[in-house]
PDB file of C-alpha atoms in Angstrom:
ATOM      1  CA  UNK A   1      11.644  -0.632  33.048  1.00  0.00           C
ATOM      2  CA  UNK A   2       9.772  -1.338  29.774  1.00  0.00           C
ATOM      3  CA  UNK A   3       7.936  -4.280  29.226  1.00  0.00           C
ATOM      4  CA  UNK A   4       8.924  -6.288  26.546  1.00  0.00           C
ATOM      5  CA  UNK A   5       6.974  -6.302  23.254  1.00  0.00           C
ATOM      6  CA  UNK A   6       6.364  -9.365  21.048  1.00  0.00           C
ATOM      7  CA  UNK A   7       6.676  -9.132  17.924  1.00  0.00           C
ATOM      8  CA  UNK A   8       4.093 -11.951  17.330  1.00  0.00           C
ATOM      9  CA  UNK A   9       1.838  -9.106  18.556  1.00  0.00           C
ATOM     10  CA  UNK A  10       2.592  -6.678  15.518  1.00  0.00           C
ATOM     11  CA  UNK A  11      -1.076  -6.533  14.409  1.00  0.00           C
ATOM     12  CA  UNK A  12      -2.168  -5.211  17.747  1.00  0.00           C
ATOM     13  CA  UNK A  13      -2.707  -1.734  17.628  1.00  0.00           C
ATOM     14  CA  UNK A  14      -2.846  -1.059  21.205  1.00  0.00           C
ATOM     15  CA  UNK A  15       0.913  -0.841  21.059  1.00  0.00           C
ATOM     16  CA  UNK A  16       0.828   2.584  20.066  1.00  0.00           C
ATOM     17  CA  UNK A  17       3.255   3.977  16.993  1.00  0.00           C
ATOM     18  CA  UNK A  18       4.501   6.509  19.535  1.00  0.00           C
ATOM     19  CA  UNK A  19       5.803   3.781  22.061  1.00  0.00           C
ATOM     20  CA  UNK A  20       7.136   1.608  19.040  1.00  0.00           C
ATOM     21  CA  UNK A  21       8.950   4.501  17.626  1.00  0.00           C
ATOM     22  CA  UNK A  22      10.275   5.660  20.824  1.00  0.00           C
ATOM     23  CA  UNK A  23      11.952   2.255  21.821  1.00  0.00           C
ATOM     24  CA  UNK A  24      13.576   1.759  18.327  1.00  0.00           C
ATOM     25  CA  UNK A  25      14.824   5.295  18.613  1.00  0.00           C
ATOM     26  CA  UNK A  26      16.421   3.989  22.221  1.00  0.00           C
ATOM     27  CA  UNK A  27      18.252   0.924  20.468  1.00  0.00           C
ATOM     28  CA  UNK A  28      15.286  -1.702  19.872  1.00  0.00           C
ATOM     29  CA  UNK A  29      15.480  -1.839  16.117  1.00  0.00           C
ATOM     30  CA  UNK A  30      13.966  -5.115  15.792  1.00  0.00           C
ATOM     31  CA  UNK A  31      10.633  -3.515  16.535  1.00  0.00           C
ATOM     32  CA  UNK A  32      10.762  -1.916  13.460  1.00  0.00           C
ATOM     33  CA  UNK A  33       9.460  -5.024  12.168  1.00  0.00           C
ATOM     34  CA  UNK A  34       6.003  -3.727  13.773  1.00  0.00           C
ATOM     35  CA  UNK A  35       5.828  -0.766  11.549  1.00  0.00           C
ATOM     36  CA  UNK A  36       6.942  -2.639   8.714  1.00  0.00           C
ATOM     37  CA  UNK A  37       3.688  -5.443   8.883  1.00  0.00           C
ATOM     38  CA  UNK A  38       1.343  -2.926   9.898  1.00  0.00           C
ATOM     39  CA  UNK A  39       2.074  -0.757   6.457  1.00  0.00           C
ATOM     40  CA  UNK A  40       3.169  -3.485   3.958  1.00  0.00           C
ATOM     41  CA  UNK A  41      -0.324  -3.679   2.468  1.00  0.00           C
ATOM     42  CA  UNK A  42      -0.754   0.249   2.323  1.00  0.00           C
ATOM     43  CA  UNK A  43       2.172   0.999   1.154  1.00  0.00           C
ATOM     44  CA  UNK A  44       2.275  -1.700  -1.531  1.00  0.00           C
ATOM     45  CA  UNK A  45      -1.105  -0.524  -2.774  1.00  0.00           C
ATOM     46  CA  UNK A  46       0.052   2.813  -2.756  1.00  0.00           C
ATOM     47  CA  UNK A  47       3.082   2.144  -4.968  1.00  0.00           C
ATOM     48  CA  UNK A  48       1.204  -0.120  -7.081  1.00  0.00           C
ATOM     49  CA  UNK A  49      -1.020   2.768  -8.323  1.00  0.00           C
ATOM     50  CA  UNK A  50       1.774   4.194  -9.790  1.00  0.00           C
ATOM     51  CA  UNK A  51       4.040   1.246 -10.991  1.00  0.00           C
ATOM     52  CA  UNK A  52       2.793  -2.278 -12.136  1.00  0.00           C
ATOM     53  CA  UNK A  53       5.587  -4.304 -11.594  1.00  0.00           C
ATOM     54  CA  UNK A  54       5.865  -6.202  -8.576  1.00  0.00           C
ATOM     55  CA  UNK A  55       9.659  -6.866  -8.558  1.00  0.00           C
ATOM     56  CA  UNK A  56       9.982  -2.757  -8.888  1.00  0.00           C
ATOM     57  CA  UNK A  57       7.469  -2.088  -6.486  1.00  0.00           C
ATOM     58  CA  UNK A  58       9.071  -4.022  -3.638  1.00  0.00           C
ATOM     59  CA  UNK A  59      12.163  -2.775  -4.292  1.00  0.00           C
ATOM     60  CA  UNK A  60      10.679   0.717  -4.029  1.00  0.00           C
ATOM     61  CA  UNK A  61       8.996  -0.511  -1.011  1.00  0.00           C
ATOM     62  CA  UNK A  62      12.538  -1.848   0.486  1.00  0.00           C
ATOM     63  CA  UNK A  63      14.022   1.610  -0.251  1.00  0.00           C
ATOM     64  CA  UNK A  64      11.050   3.634   1.228  1.00  0.00           C
ATOM     65  CA  UNK A  65      11.566   1.721   4.798  1.00  0.00           C
ATOM     66  CA  UNK A  66      15.034   1.956   5.045  1.00  0.00           C
ATOM     67  CA  UNK A  67      15.019   5.564   4.387  1.00  0.00           C
ATOM     68  CA  UNK A  68      12.110   5.983   6.576  1.00  0.00           C
ATOM     69  CA  UNK A  69      14.253   3.983   9.405  1.00  0.00           C
ATOM     70  CA  UNK A  70      17.127   6.257   8.717  1.00  0.00           C
ATOM     71  CA  UNK A  71      14.993   9.139   9.231  1.00  0.00           C
ATOM     72  CA  UNK A  72      12.949   7.813  12.008  1.00  0.00           C
ATOM     73  CA  UNK A  73      14.325  10.489  14.405  1.00  0.00           C
ATOM     74  CA  UNK A  74      12.935  13.315  12.160  1.00  0.00           C
ATOM     75  CA  UNK A  75       9.416  12.271  12.683  1.00  0.00           C
ATOM     76  CA  UNK A  76       7.294  14.629  14.536  1.00  0.00           C
ATOM     77  CA  UNK A  77       4.004  12.816  15.208  1.00  0.00           C
ATOM     78  CA  UNK A  78       2.199  15.550  13.783  1.00  0.00           C
ATOM     79  CA  UNK A  79       0.270  13.009  11.528  1.00  0.00           C
ATOM     80  CA  UNK A  80       0.213   9.079  11.755  1.00  0.00           C
ATOM     81  CA  UNK A  81       3.554   7.140  10.799  1.00  0.00           C
ATOM     82  CA  UNK A  82       1.366   5.734   7.909  1.00  0.00           C
ATOM     83  CA  UNK A  83       0.855   9.194   6.235  1.00  0.00           C
ATOM     84  CA  UNK A  84       4.297  10.256   6.473  1.00  0.00           C
ATOM     85  CA  UNK A  85       5.979   6.555   5.246  1.00  0.00           C
ATOM     86  CA  UNK A  86       3.273   7.182   2.276  1.00  0.00           C
ATOM     87  CA  UNK A  87       4.830  10.585   1.526  1.00  0.00           C
ATOM     88  CA  UNK A  88       8.411   8.867   1.318  1.00  0.00           C
ATOM     89  CA  UNK A  89       7.237   6.251  -0.679  1.00  0.00           C
ATOM     90  CA  UNK A  90       5.511   8.259  -3.252  1.00  0.00           C
ATOM     91  CA  UNK A  91       8.387  10.405  -3.395  1.00  0.00           C
ATOM     92  CA  UNK A  92      10.707   7.209  -4.139  1.00  0.00           C
ATOM     93  CA  UNK A  93       8.046   6.420  -6.962  1.00  0.00           C
ATOM     94  CA  UNK A  94       8.303   9.743  -8.640  1.00  0.00           C
ATOM     95  CA  UNK A  95      12.121   9.784  -8.156  1.00  0.00           C
ATOM     96  CA  UNK A  96      12.113   6.270  -9.807  1.00  0.00           C
ATOM     97  CA  UNK A  97       9.671   7.059 -12.638  1.00  0.00           C
ATOM     98  CA  UNK A  98      11.918  10.291 -13.231  1.00  0.00           C
ATOM     99  CA  UNK A  99      15.338   8.873 -13.013  1.00  0.00           C
ATOM    100  CA  UNK A 100      14.329   6.251 -15.767  1.00  0.00           C
ATOM    101  CA  UNK A 101      12.454   8.415 -17.927  1.00  0.00           C
ATOM    102  CA  UNK A 102       9.461   6.495 -17.854  1.00  0.00           C
ATOM    103  CA  UNK A 103       6.411   7.556 -20.008  1.00  0.00           C
ATOM    104  CA  UNK A 104       3.141   6.173 -18.174  1.00  0.00           C
ATOM    105  CA  UNK A 105       0.449   5.737 -21.134  1.00  0.00           C
ATOM    106  CA  UNK A 106      -2.549   6.690 -18.521  1.00  0.00           C
ATOM    107  CA  UNK A 107      -4.871   5.401 -21.461  1.00  0.00           C
ATOM    108  CA  UNK A 108      -3.668   1.850 -21.557  1.00  0.00           C
ATOM    109  CA  UNK A 109      -6.155  -0.856 -21.866  1.00  0.00           C
ATOM    110  CA  UNK A 110      -6.476  -3.385 -19.451  1.00  0.00           C
ATOM    111  CA  UNK A 111      -5.798  -6.075 -21.688  1.00  0.00           C
ATOM    112  CA  UNK A 112      -2.236  -4.539 -22.096  1.00  0.00           C
ATOM    113  CA  UNK A 113      -1.565  -4.793 -18.458  1.00  0.00           C
ATOM    114  CA  UNK A 114      -2.377  -8.486 -17.574  1.00  0.00           C
ATOM    115  CA  UNK A 115       0.887  -9.458 -17.474  1.00  0.00           C
ATOM    116  CA  UNK A 116       1.563  -8.766 -13.652  1.00  0.00           C
ATOM    117  CA  UNK A 117      -1.024 -10.521 -11.510  1.00  0.00           C
ATOM    118  CA  UNK A 118      -0.095  -9.454  -8.047  1.00  0.00           C
ATOM    119  CA  UNK A 119      -3.452 -11.212  -5.866  1.00  0.00           C
ATOM    120  CA  UNK A 120      -2.773 -12.850  -3.010  1.00  0.00           C
ATOM    121  CA  UNK A 121      -6.113 -14.704  -1.347  1.00  0.00           C
ATOM    122  CA  UNK A 122      -5.642 -14.953   2.257  1.00  0.00           C
ATOM    123  CA  UNK A 123      -8.683 -17.392   2.755  1.00  0.00           C
ATOM    124  CA  UNK A 124      -8.934 -18.987  -0.671  1.00  0.00           C
ATOM    125  CA  UNK A 125      -8.600 -22.416   0.874  1.00  0.00           C
ATOM    126  CA  UNK A 126     -11.771 -21.916   2.487  1.00  0.00           C
ATOM    127  CA  UNK A 127     -13.250 -21.444  -0.941  1.00  0.00           C
ATOM    128  CA  UNK A 128     -14.538 -24.691  -3.198  1.00  0.00           C
ATOM    129  CA  UNK A 129     -12.665 -24.351  -6.333  1.00  0.00           C
ATOM    130  CA  UNK A 130     -16.110 -23.068  -8.331  1.00  0.00           C
ATOM    131  CA  UNK A 131     -16.135 -20.034  -6.019  1.00  0.00           C
ATOM    132  CA  UNK A 132     -12.548 -19.566  -5.685  1.00  0.00           C
ATOM    133  CA  UNK A 133     -12.629 -18.769  -9.868  1.00  0.00           C
ATOM    134  CA  UNK A 134     -15.216 -16.635  -9.558  1.00  0.00           C
ATOM    135  CA  UNK A 135     -13.635 -14.411  -6.885  1.00  0.00           C
ATOM    136  CA  UNK A 136     -10.342 -14.380  -8.859  1.00  0.00           C
ATOM    137  CA  UNK A 137     -12.101 -13.534 -12.043  1.00  0.00           C
ATOM    138  CA  UNK A 138     -14.075 -10.530 -10.062  1.00  0.00           C
ATOM    139  CA  UNK A 139     -10.768  -9.566  -8.546  1.00  0.00           C
ATOM    140  CA  UNK A 140      -9.017  -9.582 -11.637  1.00  0.00           C
ATOM    141  CA  UNK A 141     -12.033  -7.344 -13.393  1.00  0.00           C
ATOM    142  CA  UNK A 142     -11.669  -4.481 -10.705  1.00  0.00           C
ATOM    143  CA  UNK A 143      -7.765  -4.527 -10.930  1.00  0.00           C
ATOM    144  CA  UNK A 144      -8.066  -3.696 -14.394  1.00  0.00           C
ATOM    145  CA  UNK A 145     -11.143  -1.619 -13.964  1.00  0.00           C
ATOM    146  CA  UNK A 146      -8.803   0.434 -11.353  1.00  0.00           C
ATOM    147  CA  UNK A 147      -5.895   0.273 -13.547  1.00  0.00           C
ATOM    148  CA  UNK A 148      -8.012   1.934 -16.370  1.00  0.00           C
ATOM    149  CA  UNK A 149      -7.854   5.235 -14.232  1.00  0.00           C
ATOM    150  CA  UNK A 150      -5.494   8.211 -14.509  1.00  0.00           C
ATOM    151  CA  UNK A 151      -2.962   7.732 -11.963  1.00  0.00           C
ATOM    152  CA  UNK A 152      -4.217  10.515  -9.806  1.00  0.00           C
ATOM    153  CA  UNK A 153      -8.011   9.202  -9.893  1.00  0.00           C
ATOM    154  CA  UNK A 154      -6.396   5.510  -9.152  1.00  0.00           C
ATOM    155  CA  UNK A 155      -4.212   6.660  -6.325  1.00  0.00           C
ATOM    156  CA  UNK A 156      -6.881   8.503  -4.320  1.00  0.00           C
ATOM    157  CA  UNK A 157      -9.638   5.658  -5.306  1.00  0.00           C
ATOM    158  CA  UNK A 158      -6.716   2.977  -3.912  1.00  0.00           C
ATOM    159  CA  UNK A 159      -6.386   4.858  -0.631  1.00  0.00           C
ATOM    160  CA  UNK A 160     -10.047   5.655   0.135  1.00  0.00           C
ATOM    161  CA  UNK A 161     -12.011   2.764  -0.914  1.00  0.00           C
ATOM    162  CA  UNK A 162      -9.384  -0.397  -0.807  1.00  0.00           C
ATOM    163  CA  UNK A 163      -7.564   1.170   2.239  1.00  0.00           C
ATOM    164  CA  UNK A 164     -10.049   3.006   4.039  1.00  0.00           C
ATOM    165  CA  UNK A 165      -8.045   5.664   4.698  1.00  0.00           C
ATOM    166  CA  UNK A 166      -9.507   9.221   5.832  1.00  0.00           C
ATOM    167  CA  UNK A 167      -9.915  11.889   3.371  1.00  0.00           C
ATOM    168  CA  UNK A 168      -7.733  14.031   5.319  1.00  0.00           C
ATOM    169  CA  UNK A 169      -5.374  11.441   5.767  1.00  0.00           C
ATOM    170  CA  UNK A 170      -5.090  11.077   1.674  1.00  0.00           C
ATOM    171  CA  UNK A 171      -4.952  15.059   1.448  1.00  0.00           C
ATOM    172  CA  UNK A 172      -1.716  14.931   3.793  1.00  0.00           C
ATOM    173  CA  UNK A 173      -0.129  11.901   1.816  1.00  0.00           C
ATOM    174  CA  UNK A 174      -0.685  13.395  -1.516  1.00  0.00           C
ATOM    175  CA  UNK A 175      -0.168  16.990  -0.613  1.00  0.00           C
ATOM    176  CA  UNK A 176      -2.976  17.887  -2.374  1.00  0.00           C
ATOM    177  CA  UNK A 177      -6.477  19.976  -0.789  1.00  0.00           C
ATOM    178  CA  UNK A 178      -9.176  18.118   0.689  1.00  0.00           C
ATOM    179  CA  UNK A 179     -11.583  19.045  -1.581  1.00  0.00           C
ATOM    180  CA  UNK A 180      -9.467  18.119  -4.670  1.00  0.00           C
ATOM    181  CA  UNK A 181      -8.987  14.823  -2.990  1.00  0.00           C
ATOM    182  CA  UNK A 182     -13.008  14.687  -3.023  1.00  0.00           C
ATOM    183  CA  UNK A 183     -13.246  15.531  -6.621  1.00  0.00           C
ATOM    184  CA  UNK A 184     -10.975  12.965  -7.734  1.00  0.00           C
ATOM    185  CA  UNK A 185     -12.743  10.270  -5.518  1.00  0.00           C
ATOM    186  CA  UNK A 186     -16.091  11.231  -7.159  1.00  0.00           C
ATOM    187  CA  UNK A 187     -14.597  11.177 -10.702  1.00  0.00           C
ATOM    188  CA  UNK A 188     -13.037   7.772 -10.114  1.00  0.00           C
ATOM    189  CA  UNK A 189     -16.218   6.641  -9.034  1.00  0.00           C
ATOM    190  CA  UNK A 190     -17.937   7.905 -11.745  1.00  0.00           C
ATOM    191  CA  UNK A 191     -15.344   5.979 -14.324  1.00  0.00           C
ATOM    192  CA  UNK A 192     -15.956   2.725 -12.485  1.00  0.00           C
ATOM    193  CA  UNK A 193     -19.353   1.218 -14.387  1.00  0.00           C
ATOM    194  CA  UNK A 194     -21.953   0.364 -11.431  1.00  0.00           C
ATOM    195  CA  UNK A 195     -21.393  -3.544 -12.597  1.00  0.00           C
ATOM    196  CA  UNK A 196     -18.039  -2.962 -10.990  1.00  0.00           C
ATOM    197  CA  UNK A 197     -19.431  -2.526  -7.268  1.00  0.00           C
ATOM    198  CA  UNK A 198     -21.187  -5.551  -7.443  1.00  0.00           C
ATOM    199  CA  UNK A 199     -17.959  -7.313  -7.661  1.00  0.00           C
ATOM    200  CA  UNK A 200     -15.965  -5.589  -4.566  1.00  0.00           C
ATOM    201  CA  UNK A 201     -17.655  -7.359  -1.649  1.00  0.00           C
ATOM    202  CA  UNK A 202     -14.011  -8.436  -0.779  1.00  0.00           C
ATOM    203  CA  UNK A 203     -12.176  -5.226  -1.630  1.00  0.00           C
ATOM    204  CA  UNK A 204      -9.577  -5.946   1.251  1.00  0.00           C
ATOM    205  CA  UNK A 205      -8.165  -8.695  -0.826  1.00  0.00           C
ATOM    206  CA  UNK A 206      -7.519  -6.448  -4.284  1.00  0.00           C
ATOM    207  CA  UNK A 207      -3.851  -5.794  -4.875  1.00  0.00           C
ATOM    208  CA  UNK A 208      -2.863  -8.542  -1.818  1.00  0.00           C
ATOM    209  CA  UNK A 209       0.613  -8.234  -0.085  1.00  0.00           C
ATOM    210  CA  UNK A 210       0.270 -10.959   2.608  1.00  0.00           C
ATOM    211  CA  UNK A 211       1.891 -13.926   3.451  1.00  0.00           C
ATOM    212  CA  UNK A 212       5.028 -14.757   1.701  1.00  0.00           C
ATOM    213  CA  UNK A 213       5.115 -11.239   0.338  1.00  0.00           C
ATOM    214  CA  UNK A 214       4.787  -9.560   3.137  1.00  0.00           C
ATOM    215  CA  UNK A 215       7.539 -11.976   5.120  1.00  0.00           C
ATOM    216  CA  UNK A 216       9.901 -11.249   2.142  1.00  0.00           C
ATOM    217  CA  UNK A 217      10.129  -7.612   2.215  1.00  0.00           C
ATOM    218  CA  UNK A 218      10.044  -7.620   6.205  1.00  0.00           C
ATOM    219  CA  UNK A 219      12.887  -9.782   6.316  1.00  0.00           C
ATOM    220  CA  UNK A 220      14.722  -8.251   3.528  1.00  0.00           C
ATOM    221  CA  UNK A 221      14.322  -4.774   5.412  1.00  0.00           C
ATOM    222  CA  UNK A 222      15.055  -6.126   8.836  1.00  0.00           C
ATOM    223  CA  UNK A 223      18.631  -7.701   7.691  1.00  0.00           C
ATOM    224  CA  UNK A 224      19.872  -4.286   6.549  1.00  0.00           C
ATOM    225  CA  UNK A 225      18.921  -2.930   9.975  1.00  0.00           C
ATOM    226  CA  UNK A 226      19.867  -5.213  12.236  1.00  0.00           C
TER     227      UNK A 226
END
C-alpha cells in the first residue's frame, strides 16, 4: 500500500516526479497540485518571455496545466516533467499569438512596457523601507533590461540565468540545438550592460509568481480537475 503524500510537502523534491505522476494516473488527482506548485514560477517566467500581460499569462498557464493533465498518460519520462510542461506552455503561447494575430514589437523601449509590473517579493517585509525601495528599483531595472531583448534571447536568458535550467534542458524546451542555446545566451549577456549585473544579486525574485498568484492559479486548475 502506497504511503499518503501530504500536499504541504509539495516543495520536497524527495518525492519523485515519476512517483507523483504514477499516483495521479492511478486516481489520486489531488496530487497534481504538487506538480503545479513546483512549476508555477518557472512556467510563469517562460510565458512572460513572450507576453507582457499578467492576466493573459495566467490564462495560458491554466490552459497549459489542464492540457498537460489531460495528456499526462502520454508523458514518457524521457525528459523531466518540467521540460515537457514548458514545451506545452510555449506551444500554447505561440498558438495564442497566432490566433490573435499579435505583432510583437521586439524593439520596444523599456519606457513603453512599464504598465505591467509583476514583481512579488517574498521577503520584502524583512527589509527596511529604504532597502525595499532600492531593491524594487533594481528589479524593475532588470526587468526592463530583459524586456528590451528579442524574444529568442530573452527566453534563453530567463531559463538559464533566472531559472537556472541546464543548457540541455533549454535545448529540449525550445527545440533548438545546444550550440544555438549557447550562442543566444552569450548574445543576451552581451546585450545587457555590466552595470545590470551589479543589480542581480536577488535574481530568484525577478518576475515573481509566489504567494497569492501561485495560490490563485493552483486553486483554479485544481477546481477544474477535481
